[in-house]
Amino acid sequence: MIPTLILNALAVSSLYIMMASGLALIFGLRRVMNFGHGAIYMVGAYLGYTIASGMNFWAALILVPLIMSVFGVLLELLVLRPLERRQQIEVALITFGIGIVIAQIVIRIYGGTPLSVSAPPLLASSVKIFGADYPVYRLFITVIGLCSVVALAVWLNATRTGMFVRAVSHAPDVSSMMGINADRLSLLISTLSTAFAGLAGVLVGPYLSIDPGMDVAMIITCMIVVVIGGTGSIWGAIFAALIFGFVQTFGTVYLHEISVLLPYLMLIGILVWRPQGLNFGGGAE
Amino acid sequence: MTSATLSLRPASRVRLPIFGGLALAVFLAGFLLPGYLEGGYLQSMLNNGFITGILALCVAFVMHQCGLVLFGIATYYGIAAYVCAILVNSFGFSAPSAAALALLAALVSAFLIGAIVIRVKPLAFMMICLSLAELMRHLVALPSLRGMTGGSDGLVFMPEGRILGIDAMDMLDSARVWPLIWSATWVVAGIFLVVALSHFGVRLRAIKENEERMRFSGFDTYWPRVLAFAGVGLAAGVAGVLQALASGFASPEMFSIITSTNALLAAITGGVSSVVGPVLGGVIYTWAISEFGAMGYSQLFTGISVILVILFIPRGVLHPLRLLLRKGGRA
Amino acid sequence: MSFLEISDLSSGYGKATILRNLSLSVDRGEAVGVLGRNGAGKSTLLLSIFGQTRVFGGEIHVAGTRIDRLPAYRAAHLGVSFSPQGRMILPNLTVQENLCMSLATGRKGDWNLDAVFDLFPILRERARQPGVALSGGQLQMLAIGRALMANPEVLVLDEPTEGLAPVLVDVLTEALLKVRASGTGILVVEQHHALIRAVTDRFVVMAKGQIRGGGDSADMAAEEYAPLFEL
Amino acid sequence: MIRVENLTVAYGAFKALTDISVDLGQRGQVHSIIGPNGAGKSTFMDAIVGKRRPSAGRIFYKDRDISRETIQWRRKNGMARSFQKTSIFPGLTIFEQLDLVATHLDEPDLDAIIDTMDLREVLHVEATRAAYGVQRRVDVALGLIGRPDILLLDEPGAGLSAEETVHLFRHLRNLAAERNIAAVVVEHDVEAVFALSDLVTVLDLGRHLATGTPAEIRANPQVVAAYLGTAA
């Protein structure tokens, strides 16, 4: 029981990590909270459904992040850059509006009924872990989640571009005086962030279900994760996403229906304790 | 809290009789409205519009006085509606006592939440308020509370007793409940206006402008904002009770993001520094959303409105008008 | 037009005007010292070049390109690089990463990690440590090294000797002379007359946001300049 | 009025101020604090008004240890400050903000302050629309409200032209005399400091170098070496 739960928690956390780290990266660079992130994830999921049923799941896994990165370019060029001088809350509200519009368009196209995607044959089986049958697909999500965290860490810490991203996140003015072009980095980060959201969308299809409320549910989750992690702190967000996944998974089993309230109670609890969030390991603020 | 006395600028004092007279005339004329509308669609639209207007006033107040975006006003609105409905249904309270306790519940919950969220940064404040509304939406829909809250179907209730001379049963009639909604809007707007003009209002705005200087001027900067937040919760509770009484219904949808977004939109469009603008905004958006809703586009309309309003009129449609009236200088 | 040409510049922060109609130019390979009391506007002058102030009037040209309306990062790309006051080393980046920030300019030249490490050997030993772990003198070396990594035509320094022990001032003077010898120009704001005299060709004196005068650095001690330093 | 004993303020491992002991604030006098950038002047100011907690040492105000008192307590008990970066309430009119603070601190004669700081003409202007020199005067006026016993001013001349600085300093000198308050000023403009101060304290690298009359300070060889240089 417990090992299965831990694995489930890791699988869910992986999705949250892919989402929340993207949000935190954009926030670090641009000080903008992208409230449309949930809608991007939703588009990823529905596109994934279309491609998976038209071609196959593996094509969706490759194509959707590529297509979604176009949204990132648009986000940077049409929203973040022109609105650079507006207040961060105003920009956040605009992304929120954009999120609603995107979600509504998706609902227009696909209708309001939940859809499901089946896992590809290769991953549809289950394996024995600690004596219990466990679906391979969930392990697959966890592996992808872990890989993306490792890739992100390597990219941020071992490449020159990653170092520039860290520099701008910590000290935008010093970085600009040293000649670092934050606009170009922001384009890259936006693209990465939406691609990750798309990837999470594709992955969620065979695991949970695809429905019209998934954008709101995800953005609320992401916001709780980001606030708990300390606004803008990437590692804080990743850690908070892990906690969130575990609390949610174990809560569902041991606390039954009360578990939907747990994340919120956790949020309130942490804010009473530390109004600035957990925020360790070098947040942007 | 030492003083809440009015301190108007000299120029405003001269104008007070004129504006006061005009306002009184409009207020009295409002009661005659049902005679012209003869109930029906327009009247219920107006009722809903004014209720949204009260919520918009709350959002505008917090934005203008505290510089914070209250993106979760639905929390207190919904709490009041549910408390009212539950007290009537499960505990047999009469309408007036249920309404009074519902307002108290809104006030207390806003006070407790305010005490936590007022300390965090503005962006986190916005996100937390939104999350709390979602918390409530999930809470009232819990299957185990179904007996009390009606679960995801919402809660129908039939109150008894009279509030301000109107029988609670009659309130389901849109024309009969109108005087209550109309005067409540005036009371809320009036109180917000008086607070804004009082020393307490100036103090709130001063904290918004420069919290550090306030501390260096010997002021406490935490409790005034918590109190303001609690007061706003109470006002949103008024809207919630009105909605509950007018429809005999409380539903999880009252807590939805869309409720909060519409109030926010109405406040920004109307202009957060005015008390007329947000109410007007509430009426206009309620009408527009109902029109677009008939075609199934209500959320799309909300989304597009958010983008356009923030992009082009972040300070409200009345703002350019005011600048014109003011002719550059302060009246 | 000189390589760095500041003409009739008025700038400041928010509503406050600090510089008033200031003009100054630095040629390729030339070294200019800026003197003046605290609060004279020397730092504001340098920050204006790097887009960190609000420009109310006048123009700034670098290598013939007008930069006061361009994004702040462009200045470094065009060949001026900055060692700011207080060093502004990023504490959570390593020494080597701090140095490599300047690679963003994409400018090629003789200054690379090895050259900077040769100039300041202590930085080589500390290359993998975080910026926060350095002493004041090492931070200053790092700031100068970071600016050199951009291979500038003109190196801009704001109070490089601030808070340094006298012996370190000598080390710094030596290093700056080597920089000059490599053909790089220098614009330095400084309170230590000795350093200005040793390193620069000419000096100007600022007071209350304006340049009040100047001359050859070699003659700084001359009688005729004494009134300037009383400003 | 203020006695600082062995004050040390550290940010992590870095000591911004080391073991400073000095008496400040004679009624009716202007006491200036000078020193190079990074000497710890602002930290010193912050420690006195309660924005920064001392790591060691104590601060006495009217012979009472106030090291642990809040900013609000200090203000209510007669310690006021102005800011290096103008710190006023941009969206309020000048009257609104003065009136607000005056009501809170029971200032009996706001009119006198308005006249002293020459703000009568601009009372109903929104502060952000006022000229920078006016904003600086509002900053000082906010500090004057409530009959403070001691007024600490952090670089009142920053961002002002030479004429405006002199203007402001004349105001200050008159104020100290008229209202019998102690003015403590952190300032860069050495000429203005020497011309208008009764006492001068020099800080350097977080240490107390000297305190004395302008004439004594000018003649102090240590100060000349560390700070004034050829300017002495």
mmCIF file with all atom_site columns, N, CA and C in Angstrom, chain B residues 2-3 7 9-10 199 202-203 205-207 209-221 315 323 326 328 330, chain D residues 49 51 71-72 75-76 81-83 87-93 96 99-101 103-105 124 126 129 139 142-143:
data_model
loop_
_atom_site.group_PDB
_atom_site.id
_atom_site.type_symbol
_atom_site.label_atom_id
_atom_site.label_alt_id
_atom_site.label_comp_id
_atom_site.label_asym_id
_atom_site.label_entity_id
_atom_site.label_seq_id
_atom_site.pdbx_PDB_ins_code
_atom_site.Cartn_x
_atom_site.Cartn_y
_atom_site.Cartn_z
_atom_site.occupancy
_atom_site.B_iso_or_equiv
_atom_site.pdbx_formal_charge
_atom_site.auth_seq_id
_atom_site.auth_comp_id
_atom_site.auth_asym_id
_atom_site.auth_atom_id
_atom_site.pdbx_PDB_model_num
ATOM 1   N N  . THR B 1 2   ? -8.576  55.983 16.379  1.00 0.00 ? 2   THR B N  1
ATOM 2   C CA . THR B 1 2   ? -8.976  57.175 17.102  1.00 0.00 ? 2   THR B CA 1
ATOM 3   C C  . THR B 1 2   ? -10.204 57.826 16.472  1.00 0.00 ? 2   THR B C  1
ATOM 4   N N  . SER B 1 3   ? -10.026 58.364 15.288  1.00 0.00 ? 3   SER B N  1
ATOM 5   C CA . SER B 1 3   ? -11.109 59.173 14.744  1.00 0.00 ? 3   SER B CA 1
ATOM 6   C C  . SER B 1 3   ? -11.565 58.677 13.391  1.00 0.00 ? 3   SER B C  1
ATOM 7   N N  . SER B 1 7   ? -13.326 64.775 7.142   1.00 0.00 ? 7   SER B N  1
ATOM 8   C CA . SER B 1 7   ? -12.510 65.965 6.956   1.00 0.00 ? 7   SER B CA 1
ATOM 9   C C  . SER B 1 7   ? -12.492 66.289 5.477   1.00 0.00 ? 7   SER B C  1
ATOM 10  N N  . ARG B 1 9   ? -12.312 68.596 2.072   1.00 0.00 ? 9   ARG B N  1
ATOM 11  C CA . ARG B 1 9   ? -11.608 69.795 1.645   1.00 0.00 ? 9   ARG B CA 1
ATOM 12  C C  . ARG B 1 9   ? -12.608 70.934 1.550   1.00 0.00 ? 9   ARG B C  1
ATOM 13  N N  . PRO B 1 10  ? -12.143 72.179 1.734   1.00 0.00 ? 10  PRO B N  1
ATOM 14  C CA . PRO B 1 10  ? -13.064 73.311 1.739   1.00 0.00 ? 10  PRO B CA 1
ATOM 15  C C  . PRO B 1 10  ? -13.981 73.317 0.518   1.00 0.00 ? 10  PRO B C  1
ATOM 16  N N  . HIS B 1 199 ? -10.406 60.143 8.303   1.00 0.00 ? 199 HIS B N  1
ATOM 17  C CA . HIS B 1 199 ? -8.993  60.002 8.614   1.00 0.00 ? 199 HIS B CA 1
ATOM 18  C C  . HIS B 1 199 ? -8.539  58.555 8.442   1.00 0.00 ? 199 HIS B C  1
ATOM 19  N N  . VAL B 1 202 ? -7.746  58.040 4.845   1.00 0.00 ? 202 VAL B N  1
ATOM 20  C CA . VAL B 1 202 ? -6.463  58.655 4.484   1.00 0.00 ? 202 VAL B CA 1
ATOM 21  C C  . VAL B 1 202 ? -5.320  57.804 5.023   1.00 0.00 ? 202 VAL B C  1
ATOM 22  N N  . ARG B 1 203 ? -5.539  57.283 6.242   1.00 0.00 ? 203 ARG B N  1
ATOM 23  C CA . ARG B 1 203 ? -4.502  56.465 6.848   1.00 0.00 ? 203 ARG B CA 1
ATOM 24  C C  . ARG B 1 203 ? -4.253  55.199 6.016   1.00 0.00 ? 203 ARG B C  1
ATOM 25  N N  . ARG B 1 205 ? -4.829  54.808 2.813   1.00 0.00 ? 205 ARG B N  1
ATOM 26  C CA . ARG B 1 205 ? -4.157  55.168 1.562   1.00 0.00 ? 205 ARG B CA 1
ATOM 27  C C  . ARG B 1 205 ? -2.692  55.515 1.808   1.00 0.00 ? 205 ARG B C  1
ATOM 28  N N  . ALA B 1 206 ? -2.443  56.155 2.958   1.00 0.00 ? 206 ALA B N  1
ATOM 29  C CA . ALA B 1 206 ? -1.060  56.494 3.275   1.00 0.00 ? 206 ALA B CA 1
ATOM 30  C C  . ALA B 1 206 ? -0.228  55.223 3.460   1.00 0.00 ? 206 ALA B C  1
ATOM 31  N N  . ILE B 1 207 ? -0.816  54.194 4.088   1.00 0.00 ? 207 ILE B N  1
ATOM 32  C CA . ILE B 1 207 ? -0.088  52.926 4.249   1.00 0.00 ? 207 ILE B CA 1
ATOM 33  C C  . ILE B 1 207 ? 0.176   52.320 2.876   1.00 0.00 ? 207 ILE B C  1
ATOM 34  N N  . GLU B 1 209 ? 0.525   53.921 0.085   1.00 0.00 ? 209 GLU B N  1
ATOM 35  C CA . GLU B 1 209 ? 1.510   54.714 -0.637  1.00 0.00 ? 209 GLU B CA 1
ATOM 36  C C  . GLU B 1 209 ? 2.927   54.472 -0.107  1.00 0.00 ? 209 GLU B C  1
ATOM 37  N N  . ASN B 1 210 ? 3.056   54.353 1.198   1.00 0.00 ? 210 ASN B N  1
ATOM 38  C CA . ASN B 1 210 ? 4.403   54.308 1.769   1.00 0.00 ? 210 ASN B CA 1
ATOM 39  C C  . ASN B 1 210 ? 4.344   53.760 3.188   1.00 0.00 ? 210 ASN B C  1
ATOM 40  N N  . GLU B 1 211 ? 4.402   52.432 3.267   1.00 0.00 ? 211 GLU B N  1
ATOM 41  C CA . GLU B 1 211 ? 4.209   51.812 4.569   1.00 0.00 ? 211 GLU B CA 1
ATOM 42  C C  . GLU B 1 211 ? 5.339   52.171 5.540   1.00 0.00 ? 211 GLU B C  1
ATOM 43  N N  . GLU B 1 212 ? 6.566   52.222 5.005   1.00 0.00 ? 212 GLU B N  1
ATOM 44  C CA . GLU B 1 212 ? 7.692   52.496 5.890   1.00 0.00 ? 212 GLU B CA 1
ATOM 45  C C  . GLU B 1 212 ? 7.569   53.874 6.532   1.00 0.00 ? 212 GLU B C  1
ATOM 46  N N  . ARG B 1 213 ? 7.210   54.859 5.704   1.00 0.00 ? 213 ARG B N  1
ATOM 47  C CA . ARG B 1 213 ? 7.075   56.211 6.249   1.00 0.00 ? 213 ARG B CA 1
ATOM 48  C C  . ARG B 1 213 ? 5.987   56.257 7.315   1.00 0.00 ? 213 ARG B C  1
ATOM 49  N N  . MET B 1 214 ? 4.936   55.460 7.108   1.00 0.00 ? 214 MET B N  1
ATOM 50  C CA . MET B 1 214 ? 3.872   55.418 8.113   1.00 0.00 ? 214 MET B CA 1
ATOM 51  C C  . MET B 1 214 ? 4.429   54.940 9.449   1.00 0.00 ? 214 MET B C  1
ATOM 52  N N  . ARG B 1 215 ? 5.265   53.903 9.389   1.00 0.00 ? 215 ARG B N  1
ATOM 53  C CA . ARG B 1 215 ? 5.826   53.412 10.644  1.00 0.00 ? 215 ARG B CA 1
ATOM 54  C C  . ARG B 1 215 ? 6.724   54.474 11.266  1.00 0.00 ? 215 ARG B C  1
ATOM 55  N N  . PHE B 1 216 ? 7.479   55.176 10.405  1.00 0.00 ? 216 PHE B N  1
ATOM 56  C CA . PHE B 1 216 ? 8.346   56.232 10.920  1.00 0.00 ? 216 PHE B CA 1
ATOM 57  C C  . PHE B 1 216 ? 7.549   57.466 11.329  1.00 0.00 ? 216 PHE B C  1
ATOM 58  N N  . SER B 1 217 ? 6.246   57.478 11.046  1.00 0.00 ? 217 SER B N  1
ATOM 59  C CA . SER B 1 217 ? 5.415   58.569 11.556  1.00 0.00 ? 217 SER B CA 1
ATOM 60  C C  . SER B 1 217 ? 4.636   58.119 12.773  1.00 0.00 ? 217 SER B C  1
ATOM 61  N N  . GLY B 1 218 ? 4.979   56.962 13.310  1.00 0.00 ? 218 GLY B N  1
ATOM 62  C CA . GLY B 1 218 ? 4.373   56.501 14.555  1.00 0.00 ? 218 GLY B CA 1
ATOM 63  C C  . GLY B 1 218 ? 3.080   55.728 14.400  1.00 0.00 ? 218 GLY B C  1
ATOM 64  N N  . PHE B 1 219 ? 2.762   55.265 13.184  1.00 0.00 ? 219 PHE B N  1
ATOM 65  C CA . PHE B 1 219 ? 1.504   54.554 12.982  1.00 0.00 ? 219 PHE B CA 1
ATOM 66  C C  . PHE B 1 219 ? 1.704   53.044 13.012  1.00 0.00 ? 219 PHE B C  1
ATOM 67  N N  . ASP B 1 220 ? 0.647   52.358 13.465  1.00 0.00 ? 220 ASP B N  1
ATOM 68  C CA . ASP B 1 220 ? 0.587   50.920 13.269  1.00 0.00 ? 220 ASP B CA 1
ATOM 69  C C  . ASP B 1 220 ? 0.062   50.706 11.848  1.00 0.00 ? 220 ASP B C  1
ATOM 70  N N  . THR B 1 221 ? 0.680   49.793 11.096  1.00 0.00 ? 221 THR B N  1
ATOM 71  C CA . THR B 1 221 ? 0.280   49.660 9.698   1.00 0.00 ? 221 THR B CA 1
ATOM 72  C C  . THR B 1 221 ? -0.427  48.340 9.407   1.00 0.00 ? 221 THR B C  1
ATOM 73  N N  . ARG B 1 315 ? -7.639  52.411 -15.363 1.00 0.00 ? 315 ARG B N  1
ATOM 74  C CA . ARG B 1 315 ? -8.064  53.283 -14.268 1.00 0.00 ? 315 ARG B CA 1
ATOM 75  C C  . ARG B 1 315 ? -9.550  53.610 -14.337 1.00 0.00 ? 315 ARG B C  1
ATOM 76  N N  . LEU B 1 323 ? -10.745 63.657 -14.978 1.00 0.00 ? 323 LEU B N  1
ATOM 77  C CA . LEU B 1 323 ? -9.604  64.527 -15.265 1.00 0.00 ? 323 LEU B CA 1
ATOM 78  C C  . LEU B 1 323 ? -10.099 65.790 -15.953 1.00 0.00 ? 323 LEU B C  1
ATOM 79  N N  . ARG B 1 326 ? -11.732 67.998 -13.523 1.00 0.00 ? 326 ARG B N  1
ATOM 80  C CA . ARG B 1 326 ? -10.786 68.558 -12.574 1.00 0.00 ? 326 ARG B CA 1
ATOM 81  C C  . ARG B 1 326 ? -9.891  69.606 -13.231 1.00 0.00 ? 326 ARG B C  1
ATOM 82  N N  . GLY B 1 328 ? -6.964  69.417 -14.535 1.00 0.00 ? 328 GLY B N  1
ATOM 83  C CA . GLY B 1 328 ? -5.561  69.425 -14.120 1.00 0.00 ? 328 GLY B CA 1
ATOM 84  C C  . GLY B 1 328 ? -5.325  69.697 -12.659 1.00 0.00 ? 328 GLY B C  1
ATOM 85  N N  . ARG B 1 330 ? -6.547  70.217 -8.471  1.00 0.00 ? 330 ARG B N  1
ATOM 86  C CA . ARG B 1 330 ? -7.442  69.607 -7.498  1.00 0.00 ? 330 ARG B CA 1
ATOM 87  C C  . ARG B 1 330 ? -8.581  70.552 -7.197  1.00 0.00 ? 330 ARG B C  1
ATOM 88  N N  . VAL D 2 49  ? 17.121  55.008 14.764  1.00 0.00 ? 49  VAL D N  1
ATOM 89  C CA . VAL D 2 49  ? 15.658  55.130 14.676  1.00 0.00 ? 49  VAL D CA 1
ATOM 90  C C  . VAL D 2 49  ? 14.951  53.786 14.810  1.00 0.00 ? 49  VAL D C  1
ATOM 91  N N  . LYS D 2 51  ? 15.262  50.981 12.792  1.00 0.00 ? 51  LYS D N  1
ATOM 92  C CA . LYS D 2 51  ? 15.007  50.177 11.601  1.00 0.00 ? 51  LYS D CA 1
ATOM 93  C C  . LYS D 2 51  ? 15.946  48.971 11.584  1.00 0.00 ? 51  LYS D C  1
ATOM 94  N N  . ILE D 2 71  ? 9.959   51.165 16.117  1.00 0.00 ? 71  ILE D N  1
ATOM 95  C CA . ILE D 2 71  ? 10.003  52.427 15.376  1.00 0.00 ? 71  ILE D CA 1
ATOM 96  C C  . ILE D 2 71  ? 8.871   53.336 15.834  1.00 0.00 ? 71  ILE D C  1
ATOM 97  N N  . GLN D 2 72  ? 7.668   52.760 15.947  1.00 0.00 ? 72  GLN D N  1
ATOM 98  C CA . GLN D 2 72  ? 6.492   53.562 16.330  1.00 0.00 ? 72  GLN D CA 1
ATOM 99  C C  . GLN D 2 72  ? 6.699   54.203 17.709  1.00 0.00 ? 72  GLN D C  1
ATOM 100 N N  . ARG D 2 75  ? 9.077   57.141 17.485  1.00 0.00 ? 75  ARG D N  1
ATOM 101 C CA . ARG D 2 75  ? 8.489   58.327 16.857  1.00 0.00 ? 75  ARG D CA 1
ATOM 102 C C  . ARG D 2 75  ? 7.555   59.026 17.829  1.00 0.00 ? 75  ARG D C  1
ATOM 103 N N  . LYS D 2 76  ? 6.745   58.232 18.517  1.00 0.00 ? 76  LYS D N  1
ATOM 104 C CA . LYS D 2 76  ? 5.776   58.845 19.431  1.00 0.00 ? 76  LYS D CA 1
ATOM 105 C C  . LYS D 2 76  ? 6.471   59.522 20.593  1.00 0.00 ? 76  LYS D C  1
ATOM 106 N N  . ARG D 2 81  ? 12.596  61.241 11.738  1.00 0.00 ? 81  ARG D N  1
ATOM 107 C CA . ARG D 2 81  ? 13.657  61.204 10.747  1.00 0.00 ? 81  ARG D CA 1
ATOM 108 C C  . ARG D 2 81  ? 13.136  61.602 9.369   1.00 0.00 ? 81  ARG D C  1
ATOM 109 N N  . SER D 2 82  ? 14.033  62.031 8.522   1.00 0.00 ? 82  SER D N  1
ATOM 110 C CA . SER D 2 82  ? 13.710  62.199 7.111   1.00 0.00 ? 82  SER D CA 1
ATOM 111 C C  . SER D 2 82  ? 14.576  61.195 6.351   1.00 0.00 ? 82  SER D C  1
ATOM 112 N N  . PHE D 2 83  ? 14.308  61.070 5.050   1.00 0.00 ? 83  PHE D N  1
ATOM 113 C CA . PHE D 2 83  ? 14.942  59.992 4.298   1.00 0.00 ? 83  PHE D CA 1
ATOM 114 C C  . PHE D 2 83  ? 15.839  60.507 3.176   1.00 0.00 ? 83  PHE D C  1
ATOM 115 N N  . SER D 2 87  ? 10.872  60.144 1.066   1.00 0.00 ? 87  SER D N  1
ATOM 116 C CA . SER D 2 87  ? 9.881   59.158 1.463   1.00 0.00 ? 87  SER D CA 1
ATOM 117 C C  . SER D 2 87  ? 8.634   59.873 1.945   1.00 0.00 ? 87  SER D C  1
ATOM 118 N N  . ILE D 2 88  ? 7.725   60.123 1.010   1.00 0.00 ? 88  ILE D N  1
ATOM 119 C CA . ILE D 2 88  ? 6.475   60.772 1.378   1.00 0.00 ? 88  ILE D CA 1
ATOM 120 C C  . ILE D 2 88  ? 5.349   59.923 0.805   1.00 0.00 ? 88  ILE D C  1
ATOM 121 N N  . PHE D 2 89  ? 4.123   60.409 0.846   1.00 0.00 ? 89  PHE D N  1
ATOM 122 C CA . PHE D 2 89  ? 3.002   59.638 0.338   1.00 0.00 ? 89  PHE D CA 1
ATOM 123 C C  . PHE D 2 89  ? 2.594   60.205 -1.016  1.00 0.00 ? 89  PHE D C  1
ATOM 124 N N  . PRO D 2 90  ? 3.073   59.608 -2.107  1.00 0.00 ? 90  PRO D N  1
ATOM 125 C CA . PRO D 2 90  ? 2.945   60.235 -3.416  1.00 0.00 ? 90  PRO D CA 1
ATOM 126 C C  . PRO D 2 90  ? 1.504   60.537 -3.834  1.00 0.00 ? 90  PRO D C  1
ATOM 127 N N  . GLY D 2 91  ? 0.565   59.664 -3.489  1.00 0.00 ? 91  GLY D N  1
ATOM 128 C CA . GLY D 2 91  ? -0.795  59.845 -4.004  1.00 0.00 ? 91  GLY D CA 1
ATOM 129 C C  . GLY D 2 91  ? -1.661  60.779 -3.170  1.00 0.00 ? 91  GLY D C  1
ATOM 130 N N  . LEU D 2 92  ? -1.165  61.208 -2.003  1.00 0.00 ? 92  LEU D N  1
ATOM 131 C CA . LEU D 2 92  ? -1.957  62.093 -1.149  1.00 0.00 ? 92  LEU D CA 1
ATOM 132 C C  . LEU D 2 92  ? -1.564  63.542 -1.417  1.00 0.00 ? 92  LEU D C  1
ATOM 133 N N  . THR D 2 93  ? -2.502  64.454 -1.201  1.00 0.00 ? 93  THR D N  1
ATOM 134 C CA . THR D 2 93  ? -2.111  65.849 -1.316  1.00 0.00 ? 93  THR D CA 1
ATOM 135 C C  . THR D 2 93  ? -1.209  66.159 -0.140  1.00 0.00 ? 93  THR D C  1
ATOM 136 N N  . GLU D 2 96  ? -3.195  66.598 2.998   1.00 0.00 ? 96  GLU D N  1
ATOM 137 C CA . GLU D 2 96  ? -3.715  65.333 3.523   1.00 0.00 ? 96  GLU D CA 1
ATOM 138 C C  . GLU D 2 96  ? -2.671  64.607 4.367   1.00 0.00 ? 96  GLU D C  1
ATOM 139 N N  . ASP D 2 99  ? -1.703  66.588 7.557   1.00 0.00 ? 99  ASP D N  1
ATOM 140 C CA . ASP D 2 99  ? -2.830  66.582 8.475   1.00 0.00 ? 99  ASP D CA 1
ATOM 141 C C  . ASP D 2 99  ? -2.974  65.215 9.142   1.00 0.00 ? 99  ASP D C  1
ATOM 142 N N  . LEU D 2 100 ? -2.788  64.169 8.352   1.00 0.00 ? 100 LEU D N  1
ATOM 143 C CA . LEU D 2 100 ? -2.918  62.798 8.867   1.00 0.00 ? 100 LEU D CA 1
ATOM 144 C C  . LEU D 2 100 ? -1.939  62.555 10.015  1.00 0.00 ? 100 LEU D C  1
ATOM 145 N N  . VAL D 2 101 ? -0.688  62.866 9.748   1.00 0.00 ? 101 VAL D N  1
ATOM 146 C CA . VAL D 2 101 ? 0.338   62.619 10.760  1.00 0.00 ? 101 VAL D CA 1
ATOM 147 C C  . VAL D 2 101 ? 0.148   63.567 11.946  1.00 0.00 ? 101 VAL D C  1
ATOM 148 N N  . THR D 2 103 ? -2.641  64.790 13.131  1.00 0.00 ? 103 THR D N  1
ATOM 149 C CA . THR D 2 103 ? -3.733  64.325 13.986  1.00 0.00 ? 103 THR D CA 1
ATOM 150 C C  . THR D 2 103 ? -3.256  63.171 14.860  1.00 0.00 ? 103 THR D C  1
ATOM 151 N N  . HIS D 2 104 ? -2.490  62.293 14.236  1.00 0.00 ? 104 HIS D N  1
ATOM 152 C CA . HIS D 2 104 ? -2.037  61.110 14.973  1.00 0.00 ? 104 HIS D CA 1
ATOM 153 C C  . HIS D 2 104 ? -1.090  61.471 16.106  1.00 0.00 ? 104 HIS D C  1
ATOM 154 N N  . LEU D 2 105 ? -0.252  62.471 15.867  1.00 0.00 ? 105 LEU D N  1
ATOM 155 C CA . LEU D 2 105 ? 0.785   62.786 16.854  1.00 0.00 ? 105 LEU D CA 1
ATOM 156 C C  . LEU D 2 105 ? 0.428   64.028 17.679  1.00 0.00 ? 105 LEU D C  1
ATOM 157 N N  . HIS D 2 124 ? -2.578  71.885 -1.566  1.00 0.00 ? 124 HIS D N  1
ATOM 158 C CA . HIS D 2 124 ? -3.546  70.956 -2.139  1.00 0.00 ? 124 HIS D CA 1
ATOM 159 C C  . HIS D 2 124 ? -3.062  70.312 -3.429  1.00 0.00 ? 124 HIS D C  1
ATOM 160 N N  . GLU D 2 126 ? -1.199  67.236 -5.229  1.00 0.00 ? 126 GLU D N  1
ATOM 161 C CA . GLU D 2 126 ? -0.863  65.840 -4.977  1.00 0.00 ? 126 GLU D CA 1
ATOM 162 C C  . GLU D 2 126 ? 0.666   65.763 -4.928  1.00 0.00 ? 126 GLU D C  1
ATOM 163 N N  . ARG D 2 129 ? 2.971   65.283 -7.879  1.00 0.00 ? 129 ARG D N  1
ATOM 164 C CA . ARG D 2 129 ? 3.009   66.302 -8.923  1.00 0.00 ? 129 ARG D CA 1
ATOM 165 C C  . ARG D 2 129 ? 3.863   67.507 -8.522  1.00 0.00 ? 129 ARG D C  1
ATOM 166 N N  . ASP D 2 139 ? 9.115   66.010 3.074   1.00 0.00 ? 139 ASP D N  1
ATOM 167 C CA . ASP D 2 139 ? 9.772   64.937 3.831   1.00 0.00 ? 139 ASP D CA 1
ATOM 168 C C  . ASP D 2 139 ? 10.225  65.449 5.198   1.00 0.00 ? 139 ASP D C  1
ATOM 169 N N  . LEU D 2 142 ? 7.199   66.311 7.449   1.00 0.00 ? 142 LEU D N  1
ATOM 170 C CA . LEU D 2 142 ? 6.603   65.128 8.079   1.00 0.00 ? 142 LEU D CA 1
ATOM 171 C C  . LEU D 2 142 ? 7.368   64.765 9.346   1.00 0.00 ? 142 LEU D C  1
ATOM 172 N N  . GLY D 2 143 ? 8.673   64.978 9.308   1.00 0.00 ? 143 GLY D N  1
ATOM 173 C CA . GLY D 2 143 ? 9.491   64.683 10.477  1.00 0.00 ? 143 GLY D CA 1
ATOM 174 C C  . GLY D 2 143 ? 9.293   65.690 11.605  1.00 0.00 ? 143 GLY D C  1
#
